[in-house]
Amino acid sequence: MKNINLIFGLFMLLLVVGCDDEYEPLNDYSDVNWYTDMSHARPNSIGLDKYMSFADLSQNALTHEWQLDPNFDDKFLTGRIIRQDSNYVDFIDENAGSVSYDNTVHVLFTSPGLHNLRLYNTFKEYVEFIGNDTLAAVKQGDVWVIDTTFVLDVYDTLQPALKLFLDGNEVLDLPANSAVNELDSASWPTLEIEAGKAINFVDMTTIDRPTGRTWIIPGGTGGKSDSTELNYFYRLGTFKPVMVSSRNSKNVPYGYKRQPIPLKIKVIKSTLPFEVAGNAMELEDETIQFSLTGEIVPFFNQEEFFTVHVTNPNTGFDEEIEVQAAKVNSELGNVIDLTLSQPIYSYDDVVTISYSGGEIISLDERNLVDIVDAPVVMYNPNVLSDPAYGFEDAGAGWVPMWDNTATIEYTTEKAASGSYSMKMTQFGGKGKIESKNAPATMKVGKSYVYTYKVWVDASTTAGSMSTWFFPEWKQNWVGLNDKPKGEWVTIEKTFDYNLGGTLIIMFTLNGEGVIYVDDFSMIERDARP
C-alpha cells in the first residue's frame, strides 16, 4: 500500500509540473525521512549476530552520516545478502570503520546490550520528521541539524542455568553457559534414588531473558514447563534429563537452547511399602479414585479383590457394592479408578474400600499391601465456592440494595474462617445487600443444603434475618430471639430450587443491631432414596 501511495503521489506531482510553469523543481526541496526494519516497540530488539537495515530517504541534505555505537564492536555490512544467509561475517565491510556516508546501511550487532545507531544530517533550511515521534531540525550556525539515535536491545543467546534438589539438598548446580557434551555421558555422576522419590528441578536461567522452559525427564512425571518442577520417579532404570530454554514473545527475537543435564538418575526398588497415599475420593461421575505410593503396572481382572462397603445412617442401607471395573487411571500412572455396579449417594452415604489378595504391583516390583476400610471422601462441591461468599474478596461480590439503610463493612474484626466477614450495623430501617457481582450456577429441580454463619452482637434487638434467592424469590426466614449471642452460629436450611441457572442471594437484617456474616455454602443434597 505504501508503494502504491508513493506511485500515486509521484503521478500527481508530475501532473502539477506539467500544468504549472512556476512549479519549483523537486531537487531544490529539502526534506527528512528514513526507513528501518524496526517495529513500533521501544526499545526495538534484535538477536545477537543478526543485522538490521536502515535507509536515509532525506532530500537535499548538505551532509549525512551513520555513526556506530562507540561502546560496541558493531559492523557495517556490504554485498548482496540473501534470505538463506545466516553467517554474516563474510559481508563485513572492513574499510567502513565506525562511520558510513551511504544512504542505506546494514548493521551487524555482535554483542548483547543496548546499542545506539546515530543518524546525523544537515540541511540548508528547516525540516522536520513527522511520525510516531516528531523530530524538528535545530539551527546550528548556518545549517539546520537532524540528530537522532536509534536504540536497539540486542538479545544474547539463551544460556540455561539450573539446580537440582533431593530432599531439600542441592545435588547439582549447573551455571549459565556450561559446556555439556552428551557424548561424554558415560563419565557423568550418577544419583541413585529409590522409586517414589522426587527430585526438584529449578530453572535459574536469566541470560538472556527466557520466557519459558520445558523439562524432558525420562522416567519421571515431568514434561511440564513450570520454573520449579517436582518430579517423582517410579520406573526402574537410569535416566538422563534435559531442559529446553525458550524465548517466544511479541517484539523480542525468538530463542531456543537445549541443555542436557549432566547427571544420570538411577532409580532402584523402593524399601517402603506400596500403599494408599492420601484419601480415596468420589468423583462427580461416582468413580472412586485413590493414589498409591508408586506407579502401577497395568493390570486386569482384579475387581474381585476389592470390597466397597456402603452404609447410610438415614435409610439403614448397609451393603457391599460390587466393583464393576478396576483400572489404572489413563493420565496418572499411580492412581486407580474403581467403577461400581450400583449408584452411591454423596450427601449421606458412608463409603469405605478394602483390598486383599490381588496381584497389583508397582513398576519397581512391589506388591500392593492390603487396604482395610479406607474411608472415601464423597463428592460434595460447594455451589457458592466463589471467594465472595466467604467475603475473602473484601466485599467485591456484594452490592447494597437501593433501599438499604445499614452500614456495611467487610472487616477482619471477626471471621468464622479465612480473614474477612461482613459486618452489618443497623439502627433504624433495614439492612439489605445482594451478591449481584458473584452469581452462582444452580441445577434445575435439585435439592440443596444451604448454610451460613452469623455472629449476633449483644446489642442486637432485631427479631429475625432473611436470605432471598433470586430470581425464584424464595425466602429463608431465620428467627434471632433463640440464637446465642457473642459466638458463631451455623444456620442450615434444606430447599428445592426449581428454576436452575443463575442464583443471586439477598441478605436482610429485619431490625436493629450488629451482626457478622460469613461462609455461605450450598451443597447439592444427593441423598439416598
XYZ file of C-alpha atoms in Angstrom:
529
model
C 0.000 0.000 0.000
C 2.840 2.394 0.797
C 4.353 1.730 -2.624
C 1.009 2.326 -4.279
C 0.539 5.605 -2.428
C 4.052 6.698 -3.412
C 3.436 5.961 -7.078
C 0.121 7.785 -6.910
C 1.765 10.798 -5.239
C 4.506 10.971 -7.876
C 1.916 10.783 -10.619
C 0.017 13.727 -9.140
C 3.267 15.640 -8.774
C 4.125 15.114 -12.439
C 0.656 16.282 -13.354
C 1.160 19.505 -11.411
C 4.576 20.037 -13.027
C 3.029 19.694 -16.455
C 0.324 22.266 -15.675
C 2.248 24.905 -13.703
C 5.208 26.707 -15.252
C 6.036 28.281 -11.894
C 6.472 24.934 -10.035
C 9.722 24.786 -8.076
C 11.791 21.725 -9.097
C 11.953 18.833 -6.637
C 15.733 18.891 -6.431
C 15.645 22.256 -4.629
C 13.348 20.923 -1.912
C 14.738 19.733 1.425
C 13.060 17.002 3.457
C 13.982 14.446 6.073
C 12.736 10.874 6.179
C 14.051 7.412 6.887
C 13.024 3.782 6.816
C 14.147 0.917 9.081
C 13.238 -2.682 9.823
C 12.335 -1.625 13.358
C 8.861 -2.142 14.803
C 6.996 0.358 16.953
C 8.292 -1.247 20.178
C 10.678 0.835 22.292
C 13.429 -0.092 22.511
C 13.463 -2.281 19.431
C 15.086 -5.673 19.801
C 17.214 -7.970 17.704
C 19.123 -11.191 18.266
C 22.867 -11.441 18.713
C 24.865 -11.658 15.449
C 21.866 -10.504 13.438
C 21.698 -7.411 11.259
C 19.168 -4.668 10.611
C 18.836 -2.280 7.649
C 18.442 1.488 7.871
C 17.730 3.806 4.912
C 18.040 7.603 4.938
C 15.424 8.880 2.474
C 16.130 12.567 3.064
C 16.169 15.027 0.162
C 18.998 17.501 -0.435
C 20.892 17.018 2.818
C 24.083 19.048 2.930
C 25.834 16.343 4.915
C 24.800 12.866 6.020
C 26.360 10.103 8.129
C 25.541 6.994 10.154
C 27.621 6.507 13.327
C 28.017 3.157 15.119
C 27.906 2.967 18.908
C 31.470 3.540 20.221
C 30.757 1.223 23.188
C 30.299 -1.853 20.995
C 32.046 -3.555 18.083
C 29.134 -3.343 15.629
C 29.904 -3.664 11.907
C 28.626 -2.258 8.635
C 27.898 -4.946 6.049
C 28.349 -4.786 2.315
C 27.497 -7.027 -0.612
C 24.356 -8.882 -1.630
C 22.817 -10.655 1.355
C 20.078 -13.175 0.633
C 17.496 -14.675 2.970
C 19.266 -18.023 3.181
C 22.409 -16.414 4.643
C 22.853 -16.943 8.387
C 26.530 -16.140 8.935
C 27.230 -12.526 8.096
C 30.942 -12.344 8.912
C 31.879 -12.605 5.242
C 29.825 -9.472 4.495
C 31.600 -7.194 6.991
C 32.901 -4.036 5.326
C 36.425 -3.928 6.734
C 37.036 -0.473 5.238
C 33.961 1.208 6.671
C 35.131 1.827 10.209
C 32.509 3.276 12.570
C 31.026 5.887 10.188
C 29.208 5.381 6.883
C 28.130 8.027 4.386
C 25.936 5.621 2.418
C 22.250 6.364 2.347
C 21.370 2.752 3.198
C 23.365 0.712 5.716
C 23.140 -2.805 7.109
C 24.408 -3.039 10.688
C 25.575 -6.295 12.293
C 25.221 -6.406 16.088
C 27.959 -8.573 17.587
C 27.428 -8.234 21.333
C 24.421 -8.067 23.688
C 23.193 -4.864 25.298
C 21.506 -1.578 24.419
C 23.094 -0.310 21.191
C 22.812 3.129 19.612
C 22.966 3.948 15.919
C 23.204 7.686 15.236
C 21.933 9.464 12.136
C 23.395 12.977 11.704
C 22.184 15.131 8.795
C 22.444 18.865 7.994
C 20.173 20.932 5.732
C 20.153 24.480 4.335
C 16.578 25.025 5.539
C 14.233 23.927 8.297
C 12.932 20.344 8.055
C 11.093 18.011 10.377
C 10.408 14.306 10.559
C 6.737 13.509 11.160
C 5.992 10.070 12.549
C 5.288 8.362 15.873
C 7.931 10.674 17.322
C 8.053 14.014 15.504
C 11.572 15.428 15.260
C 12.301 19.058 14.277
C 15.614 20.293 12.913
C 17.686 22.553 15.174
C 19.526 25.586 13.815
C 23.272 25.376 14.433
C 25.229 28.177 12.789
C 24.222 28.394 9.162
C 22.673 24.911 8.907
C 19.693 23.002 10.236
C 20.611 19.746 12.021
C 18.685 16.498 12.360
C 20.425 14.416 15.030
C 18.633 11.228 16.052
C 19.595 7.908 17.596
C 18.029 4.502 17.011
C 18.199 2.291 20.124
C 18.277 -1.479 19.793
C 18.159 -4.024 22.592
C 20.421 -6.826 21.385
C 19.477 -10.143 22.979
C 22.216 -12.611 23.780
C 21.784 -16.306 23.033
C 19.987 -18.172 25.796
C 22.305 -19.569 28.443
C 20.387 -22.105 30.563
C 21.196 -22.447 34.251
C 19.535 -24.817 36.699
C 19.704 -26.568 40.052
C 18.505 -29.965 41.257
C 17.423 -30.768 44.808
C 16.753 -34.086 46.557
C 15.057 -33.987 49.958
C 15.875 -30.282 50.137
C 19.569 -30.799 49.483
C 21.248 -29.420 46.383
C 22.617 -32.252 44.227
C 23.527 -30.284 41.081
C 24.298 -26.648 40.273
C 24.681 -26.031 36.543
C 25.673 -22.402 35.903
C 24.932 -20.427 32.753
C 26.879 -21.193 29.578
C 28.024 -24.610 30.795
C 29.501 -26.761 28.045
C 27.895 -30.208 28.283
C 28.645 -32.906 25.723
C 26.124 -35.751 25.687
C 28.741 -37.989 24.069
C 30.608 -37.860 27.399
C 27.601 -39.061 29.418
C 29.444 -42.229 30.497
C 31.595 -40.044 32.739
C 28.684 -38.131 34.290
C 27.996 -38.690 38.000
C 25.120 -40.987 38.965
C 22.469 -40.090 41.542
C 20.825 -43.192 42.983
C 17.300 -42.812 44.364
C 14.537 -45.185 45.439
C 11.395 -45.410 43.332
C 8.795 -42.963 44.564
C 11.353 -40.295 45.425
C 11.091 -36.811 43.939
C 13.779 -34.510 42.554
C 13.092 -30.798 42.366
C 14.253 -29.251 39.079
C 14.675 -25.462 39.314
C 15.272 -23.198 36.307
C 17.812 -20.483 37.253
C 18.193 -19.019 33.749
C 18.419 -15.246 33.426
C 20.654 -14.859 30.327
C 19.078 -13.771 28.040
C 15.573 -13.288 29.346
C 13.812 -16.579 28.587
C 10.021 -16.650 28.545
C 9.674 -20.362 29.258
C 11.235 -23.751 29.524
C 10.343 -27.422 29.031
C 11.648 -30.259 31.174
C 12.289 -33.540 29.365
C 12.612 -36.078 32.153
C 12.513 -39.739 31.110
C 11.317 -41.982 33.905
C 9.767 -39.079 35.804
C 6.383 -37.451 35.996
C 7.734 -34.330 34.291
C 7.386 -32.956 30.807
C 5.899 -29.740 32.139
C 7.064 -26.158 31.877
C 6.981 -24.739 35.412
C 10.067 -22.871 36.572
C 10.194 -25.234 39.550
C 9.314 -28.790 38.646
C 8.906 -31.536 41.283
C 9.380 -34.852 39.508
C 8.600 -38.228 41.039
C 10.425 -41.260 39.708
C 8.632 -44.607 39.744
C 10.219 -46.588 36.918
C 13.377 -48.600 37.481
C 16.289 -47.643 35.258
C 18.862 -44.947 34.578
C 17.663 -41.689 33.062
C 19.269 -38.528 31.625
C 17.082 -35.400 31.863
C 17.167 -32.341 29.608
C 15.945 -28.757 29.948
C 14.925 -26.712 26.918
C 15.020 -22.955 27.482
C 12.946 -20.785 25.156
C 12.167 -17.178 24.359
C 8.978 -16.648 22.409
C 7.129 -13.391 22.903
C 5.899 -10.423 20.903
C 8.558 -7.925 19.796
C 11.512 -9.998 21.040
C 13.775 -12.281 18.987
C 12.934 -15.961 19.140
C 15.366 -18.080 21.143
C 15.793 -21.802 21.840
C 18.515 -23.693 23.685
C 18.569 -27.388 24.553
C 20.571 -28.048 27.724
C 21.493 -31.640 28.623
C 21.708 -32.057 32.397
C 24.997 -33.802 33.243
C 23.584 -36.205 35.826
C 22.394 -39.781 35.472
C 19.426 -40.582 37.709
C 19.376 -44.258 38.677
C 16.065 -45.417 40.119
C 16.195 -48.531 42.294
C 13.472 -50.540 44.032
C 11.903 -48.742 46.993
C 12.237 -50.136 50.502
C 8.915 -48.513 51.506
C 5.546 -50.314 51.330
C 3.407 -49.927 48.226
C 0.230 -48.499 49.753
C -2.527 -45.902 49.547
C -1.334 -42.283 49.636
C -3.857 -39.770 50.974
C -7.632 -40.131 50.874
C -9.762 -42.064 48.430
C -12.136 -39.660 46.621
C -15.501 -39.946 44.923
C -15.595 -38.096 41.579
C -18.622 -36.368 40.057
C -19.442 -39.455 37.968
C -19.326 -41.663 41.135
C -15.963 -43.179 40.223
C -13.872 -43.908 43.323
C -10.279 -42.819 42.840
C -7.212 -43.250 45.039
C -3.464 -42.754 44.732
C -0.666 -45.183 45.597
C 2.945 -44.591 46.610
C 4.290 -45.662 43.246
C 3.427 -46.024 39.587
C 1.357 -49.104 38.817
C 1.926 -51.873 36.293
C -1.256 -52.043 34.153
C -3.458 -54.873 35.403
C -6.586 -56.832 34.505
C -9.222 -58.884 36.347
C -8.521 -57.526 39.802
C -12.089 -56.375 40.589
C -12.888 -59.336 42.861
C -10.121 -58.351 45.276
C -11.752 -55.005 46.096
C -14.566 -54.580 48.599
C -16.664 -51.412 48.690
C -18.821 -51.167 51.800
C -21.641 -48.595 51.871
C -23.752 -47.622 54.856
C -26.383 -44.922 55.233
C -27.447 -43.817 58.722
C -30.645 -42.212 57.428
C -32.057 -45.168 55.486
C -30.417 -48.142 57.218
C -28.701 -49.201 53.974
C -25.711 -51.458 54.787
C -24.284 -53.437 51.859
C -21.199 -54.279 49.887
C -21.378 -52.958 46.323
C -19.648 -54.911 43.580
C -16.730 -53.306 41.774
C -17.596 -53.434 38.099
C -14.226 -52.204 36.801
C -10.798 -51.509 38.320
C -8.051 -49.926 36.236
C -5.049 -47.618 36.245
C -6.056 -44.019 35.525
C -5.380 -43.063 31.896
C -3.446 -39.900 32.845
C -1.918 -40.612 36.269
C 0.071 -43.830 36.488
C -0.081 -44.042 40.299
C -3.892 -43.739 40.518
C -6.553 -46.486 40.477
C -10.135 -45.841 39.336
C -12.990 -48.040 40.596
C -16.355 -48.129 38.811
C -19.232 -49.547 40.894
C -22.200 -51.630 39.788
C -24.689 -49.529 41.804
C -25.079 -45.796 42.436
C -23.783 -44.196 45.605
C -25.176 -41.009 47.124
C -22.696 -38.350 48.045
C -24.778 -36.482 50.610
C -25.363 -39.192 53.211
C -23.679 -42.464 52.161
C -20.640 -43.562 54.161
C -18.254 -45.490 51.886
C -15.075 -47.464 52.600
C -12.828 -49.541 50.339
C -10.706 -52.602 51.079
C -8.303 -54.691 49.027
C -6.678 -58.069 49.716
C -5.168 -60.994 47.838
C -4.755 -59.398 44.428
C -1.785 -59.114 42.079
C -1.383 -55.360 41.720
C 2.299 -54.377 41.691
C 4.335 -51.221 41.217
C 6.760 -50.550 38.382
C 9.583 -51.226 40.845
C 8.080 -54.673 41.573
C 6.447 -54.095 44.967
C 3.136 -55.767 45.815
C 0.259 -53.561 46.900
C -0.306 -54.072 50.628
C -3.785 -54.802 51.931
C -6.203 -51.890 52.215
C -8.571 -52.120 55.176
C -11.720 -49.952 55.332
C -10.137 -46.844 53.850
C -12.735 -44.025 54.019
C -13.873 -42.348 50.807
C -14.291 -38.565 50.733
C -17.605 -38.025 48.962
C -18.155 -35.576 46.122
C -19.974 -32.597 47.640
C -18.942 -29.447 45.742
C -19.978 -26.097 47.146
C -22.038 -24.162 44.594
C -21.030 -20.985 46.446
C -17.304 -21.576 46.088
C -16.586 -18.036 44.842
C -14.422 -16.181 47.429
C -17.217 -13.592 47.591
C -19.335 -15.974 49.658
C -16.665 -16.059 52.349
C -16.052 -12.302 51.830
C -12.392 -13.006 51.093
C -12.735 -10.639 48.127
C -13.306 -7.835 50.660
C -16.905 -7.494 49.514
C -16.342 -7.058 45.777
C -19.091 -9.595 45.015
C -21.783 -7.848 47.078
C -23.812 -4.693 46.417
C -26.128 -2.860 48.871
C -29.747 -2.716 47.723
C -31.231 0.641 46.721
C -33.242 0.854 49.962
C -30.509 -0.351 52.318
C -30.089 1.854 55.399
C -27.436 -0.174 57.220
C -23.719 0.474 57.433
C -21.963 -2.425 55.719
C -18.294 -3.208 56.252
C -16.021 -6.037 55.150
C -13.868 -6.497 58.172
C -11.129 -8.577 59.742
C -12.514 -7.959 63.244
C -14.178 -11.383 63.268
C -14.170 -14.253 60.770
C -15.607 -17.741 61.006
C -12.831 -18.814 58.637
C -10.299 -17.017 56.483
C -9.668 -13.331 57.165
C -12.877 -11.459 56.317
C -16.547 -11.365 57.245
C -19.362 -8.929 56.514
C -20.389 -6.606 59.353
C -23.854 -5.087 59.184
C -24.760 -2.290 61.595
C -28.420 -1.233 61.515
C -30.267 1.192 63.795
C -33.436 2.321 62.056
C -34.701 0.926 58.744
C -33.484 -2.338 57.264
C -30.127 -3.739 56.160
C -30.219 -5.265 52.660
C -27.384 -6.481 50.438
C -27.164 -8.842 47.451
C -24.438 -10.948 45.782
C -25.040 -9.247 42.436
C -21.407 -9.409 41.306
C -20.947 -13.102 42.201
C -23.837 -15.083 40.671
C -23.814 -18.832 41.289
C -24.988 -21.589 38.925
C -27.733 -23.976 40.094
C -29.153 -27.192 38.649
C -32.818 -27.455 37.731
C -35.062 -29.296 40.184
C -32.347 -30.259 42.662
C -32.456 -30.258 46.426
C -29.785 -28.259 48.256
C -28.478 -27.873 51.782
C -27.803 -24.199 52.372
C -25.696 -22.954 55.287
C -24.071 -19.762 56.504
C -22.645 -18.492 59.774
C -23.641 -15.464 61.860
C -22.280 -13.742 64.959
C -25.004 -11.766 66.735
C -23.722 -8.875 68.821
C -25.165 -8.403 72.324
C -26.627 -5.034 71.290
C -28.866 -6.613 68.649
C -32.638 -6.357 69.151
C -33.695 -7.443 65.642
C -36.018 -10.419 65.831
C -35.087 -12.003 62.508
C -32.957 -12.043 59.392
C -33.623 -13.493 55.947
C -31.965 -14.596 52.770
C -33.769 -14.399 49.448
C -32.879 -16.407 46.354
C -33.291 -14.531 43.059
C -34.761 -14.929 40.509
C -37.010 -17.508 42.227
C -37.903 -15.085 45.056
C -37.572 -17.882 47.614
C -37.246 -16.600 51.206
C -35.371 -18.317 54.046
C -36.518 -16.609 57.255
C -34.464 -17.136 60.448
C -35.553 -16.001 63.920
C -32.848 -14.481 66.113
C -34.503 -14.492 69.529
C -33.437 -18.086 70.218
C -29.916 -17.692 68.817
C -26.969 -17.296 71.199
C -25.096 -14.016 71.056
C -21.359 -13.407 71.026
C -20.438 -16.591 69.130
C -20.552 -18.028 65.624
C -23.782 -19.910 64.882
C -24.400 -22.049 61.774
C -27.731 -21.580 60.010
C -28.833 -24.559 57.890
C -31.771 -24.892 55.527
C -32.779 -27.566 53.013
C -34.763 -26.497 49.976
C -35.621 -27.379 46.391
C -34.546 -24.997 43.640
C -36.778 -25.247 40.588
C -35.515 -22.652 38.131
C -31.907 -23.660 37.699
C -29.469 -21.283 36.031
C -28.174 -18.232 37.872
C -28.643 -17.624 41.593
C -28.188 -14.333 43.464
C -28.594 -14.125 47.228
C -30.052 -11.152 49.074
C -29.386 -10.929 52.821
C -31.537 -8.760 55.096
C -31.473 -7.860 58.804
C -35.039 -7.189 59.887
C -34.489 -4.781 62.742
C -31.774 -3.089 64.740
C -28.408 -4.412 65.825
C -24.959 -5.537 64.752
C -24.242 -8.883 63.140
C -21.336 -10.515 61.334
C -21.971 -12.940 58.447
C -19.535 -15.443 56.879
C -19.118 -18.705 54.960
C -22.163 -19.110 52.734
C -22.348 -22.671 51.389
C -24.700 -24.510 49.044
C -24.311 -28.305 48.708
C -26.454 -30.416 46.408
C -28.467 -32.833 48.563
C -27.781 -36.071 46.697
C -29.447 -38.257 49.334
C -30.157 -41.989 49.160
C -33.881 -42.518 48.499
